[in-house]
Amino acid sequence: MDPERLLRREFAPVRQRYTARDRALYALGLGLGADPLDARQLAYVREEDGRVFPTMANVLGYPGFWAREEDTGIDWRRLLHVEQSMTLHAPLPPEGEVVGRTRVTGVVDKGVAKGALLHQERRITEAGSGRLLAEVGQVSLLRGDGGCGSTTDTVTPAHRMPGRPPDTVRDLPTLPQAALLYRLNGDTNPVHSDPATARAAGFERPILHGLCTFGVAVHALLAGPLGWDDTRPHRLRVRFTAPVLPGETLRTESWTDGNVVSFRTTAIERGTVVLDAGRVDLISPDPT
């Protein structure tokens, strides 16, 4: 793998039209609608309600699992998604057309035995107006590509978690087929669907997408400290610390300090922290 070549890699803009069906499919993949009597959940899965779950920006304008392409030189079977960030600049329209523009922003070599960190970002704009809707950042650990050399030594430190007991705790189940459902949003990495690929990557069976786990955690935050006000999240960031097996129950603990919500998520059945150093920066509520 040549880090400088990845830095120069050109990605064609991805133009994507999404509909009410797409936003409902995304929300269903996160488990929204599990309570068919909860109107707050149903607002994200019914055509007539028109609400878009805020983390849907993560799957819009996505260039696909490009690390699998031969010219990258990446040992893609050993790639792990380790961090995600997003900044929401405007509410996502109920349906419309967007353009995603992706670029690699840096590679940090951690050494032959530890792998390399690949940083990329995607800007999502409204197709007609060019209005910036969201910026999405992703960090991947390339476990098989250590020793490749770095293009930068800049690493953003993890968010410091509060030392007190959590202010809120919420448990949400995931479906055994959650990864198969979530992959229909465009992330077709076979580690989430093919048992042989998952075993080759060191997992006992296909794992859940990190971004699905992230979305489940944000669901817990909306249902808890945010009181279902999906207009308030502005910047979100989290680290993926362990894979989730579809069907596990996810417990999200949160701490609220002014306009900052910190969160951590644990797979209850294994007692394993799967998301850590989570932080959501909120827009101040409208005083009216």
Coordinates of C-alpha atoms in Angstrom, one line a residue:
M1 CA 0.0 0.0 0.0
D2 CA 1.3 3.4 -1.0
P3 CA 0.0 6.1 1.4
E4 CA 0.9 9.0 -0.9
R5 CA -1.0 7.4 -3.8
L6 CA -4.1 7.0 -1.5
L7 CA -3.8 10.7 -0.6
R8 CA -3.9 11.6 -4.4
R9 CA -6.7 9.2 -5.1
E10 CA -9.6 10.9 -6.9
F11 CA -13.1 9.8 -6.1
A12 CA -15.9 10.6 -8.5
P13 CA -18.7 12.6 -6.9
V14 CA -21.5 10.3 -5.9
R15 CA -24.9 11.6 -6.8
Q16 CA -27.7 10.0 -4.9
R17 CA -31.5 10.4 -4.8
Y18 CA -33.2 9.1 -1.7
T19 CA -36.9 8.7 -1.0
A20 CA -39.2 8.1 1.9
R21 CA -38.6 4.4 1.4
D22 CA -34.8 4.9 1.8
R23 CA -35.1 6.9 5.0
A24 CA -37.6 4.3 6.4
L25 CA -35.2 1.4 5.5
Y26 CA -32.4 3.2 7.2
A27 CA -34.4 3.8 10.4
L28 CA -35.7 0.2 10.4
G29 CA -32.1 -1.0 10.2
L30 CA -31.4 0.8 13.5
G31 CA -34.4 -0.7 15.2
L32 CA -36.8 2.2 15.0
G33 CA -40.4 1.0 15.0
A34 CA -39.7 -1.8 17.5
D35 CA -42.5 -0.4 19.5
P36 CA -45.4 -0.1 17.0
L37 CA -47.3 2.2 19.4
D38 CA -44.6 4.8 19.9
A39 CA -45.4 7.7 17.5
R40 CA -41.9 9.2 18.1
Q41 CA -40.3 6.1 16.5
L42 CA -42.9 5.7 13.8
A43 CA -42.2 9.2 12.6
Y44 CA -39.0 7.9 11.1
V45 CA -40.4 4.9 9.3
R46 CA -43.7 6.1 7.9
E47 CA -43.9 8.0 4.6
E48 CA -46.4 10.6 5.8
D49 CA -44.4 11.7 8.8
G50 CA -41.3 12.8 6.9
R51 CA -38.7 12.8 9.7
V52 CA -35.1 11.8 8.8
F53 CA -33.0 10.1 11.4
P54 CA -30.0 12.5 11.8
T55 CA -27.3 9.8 11.4
M56 CA -28.6 8.9 7.9
A57 CA -26.0 11.4 6.6
N58 CA -23.5 8.6 7.3
V59 CA -24.9 6.6 4.3
L60 CA -25.5 9.4 1.8
G61 CA -23.2 10.0 -1.1
Y62 CA -21.2 7.0 0.0
P63 CA -18.5 5.8 -2.5
G64 CA -18.9 2.2 -1.6
F65 CA -16.4 -0.2 -0.1
W66 CA -13.6 1.3 -2.3
A67 CA -10.8 -0.2 -0.1
R68 CA -11.6 -3.5 -1.8
E69 CA -10.4 -2.3 -5.2
E70 CA -7.1 -3.8 -6.3
D71 CA -5.3 -0.5 -7.1
T72 CA -5.5 0.6 -3.4
G73 CA -3.1 -2.1 -2.2
I74 CA -5.1 -2.3 1.0
D75 CA -5.4 -5.7 2.8
W76 CA -9.2 -5.0 3.0
R77 CA -10.0 -8.3 4.8
R78 CA -8.2 -7.0 7.8
L79 CA -9.7 -3.5 7.7
L80 CA -11.7 -2.3 10.8
H81 CA -13.7 0.9 11.1
V82 CA -12.5 2.4 14.4
E83 CA -13.8 6.0 14.5
Q84 CA -16.6 8.1 13.0
S85 CA -17.4 11.8 13.2
M86 CA -20.1 13.9 11.6
T87 CA -21.1 17.6 11.6
L88 CA -24.7 18.4 10.6
H89 CA -25.0 21.8 9.0
A90 CA -28.7 21.6 8.1
P91 CA -31.6 19.2 8.6
L92 CA -31.8 16.5 5.9
P93 CA -34.8 17.0 3.6
P94 CA -37.4 14.3 3.8
E95 CA -36.4 13.2 0.4
G96 CA -34.2 14.7 -2.3
E97 CA -30.9 14.4 -4.2
V98 CA -27.4 14.9 -2.7
V99 CA -23.8 14.8 -3.9
G100 CA -21.1 13.2 -1.8
R101 CA -17.4 14.1 -2.4
T102 CA -14.9 11.9 -0.7
R103 CA -11.2 12.3 -0.2
V104 CA -8.4 10.6 1.8
T105 CA -7.0 13.1 4.3
G106 CA -4.1 11.2 5.8
V107 CA -2.4 7.9 6.8
V108 CA -0.8 7.4 10.2
D109 CA 1.6 4.4 10.3
K110 CA 1.5 2.7 13.7
G111 CA 4.1 0.1 12.9
V112 CA 4.3 -3.3 11.3
A113 CA 2.6 -5.1 14.2
K114 CA 0.0 -2.4 14.8
G115 CA -1.2 -1.5 11.3
A116 CA -2.0 2.0 9.9
L117 CA -4.9 4.5 10.4
L118 CA -6.6 5.7 7.2
H119 CA -8.5 9.0 7.6
Q120 CA -11.1 10.1 5.0
E121 CA -13.8 12.7 4.8
R122 CA -17.0 13.2 2.8
R123 CA -18.9 16.4 2.2
I124 CA -22.5 16.0 1.4
T125 CA -24.3 18.8 -0.4
E126 CA -27.8 19.3 -1.8
A127 CA -27.7 18.6 -5.5
G128 CA -29.7 21.5 -6.7
S129 CA -28.6 24.4 -4.5
G130 CA -25.1 23.2 -3.5
R131 CA -26.0 23.8 0.2
L132 CA -23.7 22.0 2.6
L133 CA -25.8 19.5 4.6
A134 CA -23.2 17.4 6.4
E135 CA -19.5 16.5 6.7
V136 CA -18.6 13.0 7.6
G137 CA -15.2 11.7 8.9
Q138 CA -14.1 8.1 9.1
V139 CA -11.0 6.4 10.5
S140 CA -10.2 2.9 9.5
L141 CA -7.5 0.6 11.1
L142 CA -5.6 -1.2 8.3
R143 CA -4.4 -4.1 10.4
G144 CA -2.4 -5.7 7.5
D145 CA -0.7 -2.5 6.3
G146 CA 1.5 -1.3 9.1
G147 CA 5.0 -0.2 8.1
C148 CA 3.7 1.6 5.0
G149 CA 4.8 5.1 6.2
S150 CA 2.8 8.1 7.3
T151 CA 1.5 11.2 5.5
T152 CA 0.7 12.9 8.8
D153 CA 1.4 12.4 12.5
T154 CA -1.7 14.3 13.6
V155 CA -4.1 12.2 15.8
T156 CA -7.1 13.7 17.4
P157 CA -7.2 12.8 21.1
A158 CA -10.2 10.8 22.4
H159 CA -13.0 12.7 24.2
R160 CA -12.5 12.5 28.0
M161 CA -15.4 10.7 29.6
P162 CA -16.9 12.0 32.9
G163 CA -15.9 10.1 36.0
R164 CA -19.3 10.1 37.7
P165 CA -22.1 7.6 37.3
P166 CA -24.2 8.1 34.1
D167 CA -27.1 10.4 34.1
T168 CA -29.2 8.1 31.9
V169 CA -29.0 4.4 30.8
R170 CA -31.0 2.9 28.0
D171 CA -31.0 -0.7 26.6
L172 CA -31.9 -1.4 23.0
P173 CA -31.9 -4.8 21.3
T174 CA -30.6 -5.5 17.9
L175 CA -32.1 -8.0 15.4
P176 CA -30.2 -11.2 14.5
Q177 CA -30.5 -10.1 10.9
A178 CA -29.6 -6.5 11.6
A179 CA -26.4 -6.5 9.5
L180 CA -28.2 -8.0 6.5
L181 CA -30.8 -5.3 6.8
Y182 CA -28.4 -2.4 7.4
R183 CA -26.1 -3.4 4.4
L184 CA -29.0 -2.4 2.1
N185 CA -28.0 1.2 2.8
G186 CA -24.9 0.7 0.7
D187 CA -22.2 -0.8 2.9
T188 CA -21.6 -4.2 1.3
N189 CA -18.4 -5.2 3.1
P190 CA -18.8 -9.0 3.2
V191 CA -17.5 -9.2 6.7
H192 CA -21.1 -8.2 7.7
S193 CA -22.8 -10.8 5.6
D194 CA -20.5 -13.7 4.6
P195 CA -19.4 -16.2 7.3
A196 CA -16.3 -17.2 5.5
T197 CA -15.1 -13.6 5.1
A198 CA -15.8 -12.9 8.7
R199 CA -13.8 -16.0 9.9
A200 CA -10.9 -15.0 7.6
A201 CA -11.0 -11.6 9.4
G202 CA -10.8 -13.2 12.8
F203 CA -14.5 -13.2 13.8
E204 CA -16.7 -16.1 14.8
R205 CA -19.5 -14.9 12.5
P206 CA -20.5 -11.8 10.6
I207 CA -20.4 -8.6 12.7
L208 CA -22.7 -5.6 12.8
H209 CA -21.7 -2.4 10.9
G210 CA -20.1 0.1 13.3
L211 CA -22.3 2.8 11.8
C212 CA -25.4 0.7 12.7
T213 CA -24.1 0.5 16.3
F214 CA -23.5 4.2 16.2
G215 CA -27.1 4.8 15.0
V216 CA -28.5 2.6 17.7
A217 CA -26.6 4.6 20.3
V218 CA -28.0 7.9 18.9
H219 CA -31.4 6.4 19.0
A220 CA -30.9 5.8 22.8
L221 CA -29.7 9.4 23.2
L222 CA -32.8 10.8 21.4
A223 CA -35.1 8.7 23.5
G224 CA -33.2 9.7 26.6
P225 CA -31.4 13.0 27.3
L226 CA -32.5 14.7 24.0
G227 CA -36.2 14.0 24.4
W228 CA -36.6 13.1 20.7
D229 CA -35.4 16.6 19.6
D230 CA -33.4 15.6 16.5
T231 CA -32.7 19.2 15.6
R232 CA -30.2 19.7 18.4
P233 CA -27.2 17.3 17.5
H234 CA -24.6 19.3 15.6
R235 CA -21.3 17.5 16.0
L236 CA -21.0 13.8 16.8
R237 CA -18.0 11.7 17.3
V238 CA -17.3 8.1 18.6
R239 CA -14.7 5.4 18.8
F240 CA -15.5 1.8 17.9
T241 CA -13.8 -0.4 20.5
A242 CA -15.2 -3.8 19.8
P243 CA -17.4 -5.5 17.2
V244 CA -21.1 -6.1 17.9
L245 CA -22.7 -9.5 17.0
P246 CA -26.2 -9.0 15.5
G247 CA -28.8 -9.9 18.1
E248 CA -27.0 -8.5 21.1
T249 CA -28.5 -5.9 23.4
L250 CA -26.8 -2.5 23.5
R251 CA -26.7 -0.5 26.7
T252 CA -26.0 3.2 26.1
E253 CA -24.9 5.3 29.1
S254 CA -24.9 9.1 28.8
W255 CA -23.7 12.1 30.7
T256 CA -25.1 15.6 30.0
D257 CA -22.9 18.7 30.7
G258 CA -24.5 21.8 29.2
N259 CA -24.5 21.4 25.5
V260 CA -22.3 18.4 25.5
V261 CA -23.5 14.8 25.8
S262 CA -20.9 12.1 26.4
F263 CA -21.9 8.5 25.8
R264 CA -20.6 4.9 26.0
T265 CA -22.3 1.7 24.7
T266 CA -21.8 -1.9 26.0
A267 CA -22.9 -5.2 24.5
I268 CA -24.7 -6.5 27.6
E269 CA -24.4 -10.2 26.8
R270 CA -20.6 -10.1 26.8
G271 CA -20.1 -7.1 29.1
T272 CA -18.0 -5.6 26.3
V273 CA -17.7 -1.9 25.6
V274 CA -18.3 -1.5 21.9
L275 CA -18.5 2.3 21.6
D276 CA -16.4 4.7 23.7
A277 CA -15.4 8.3 24.0
G278 CA -18.7 9.3 22.4
R279 CA -19.5 13.0 22.3
V280 CA -22.4 15.0 20.9
D281 CA -22.2 18.8 20.7
L282 CA -25.7 20.2 20.8
I283 CA -27.2 23.3 19.4
S284 CA -28.7 25.4 22.2
P285 CA -32.5 24.9 22.4
D286 CA -34.7 27.6 21.0
P287 CA -35.8 29.8 24.0
T288 CA -39.3 30.2 22.4

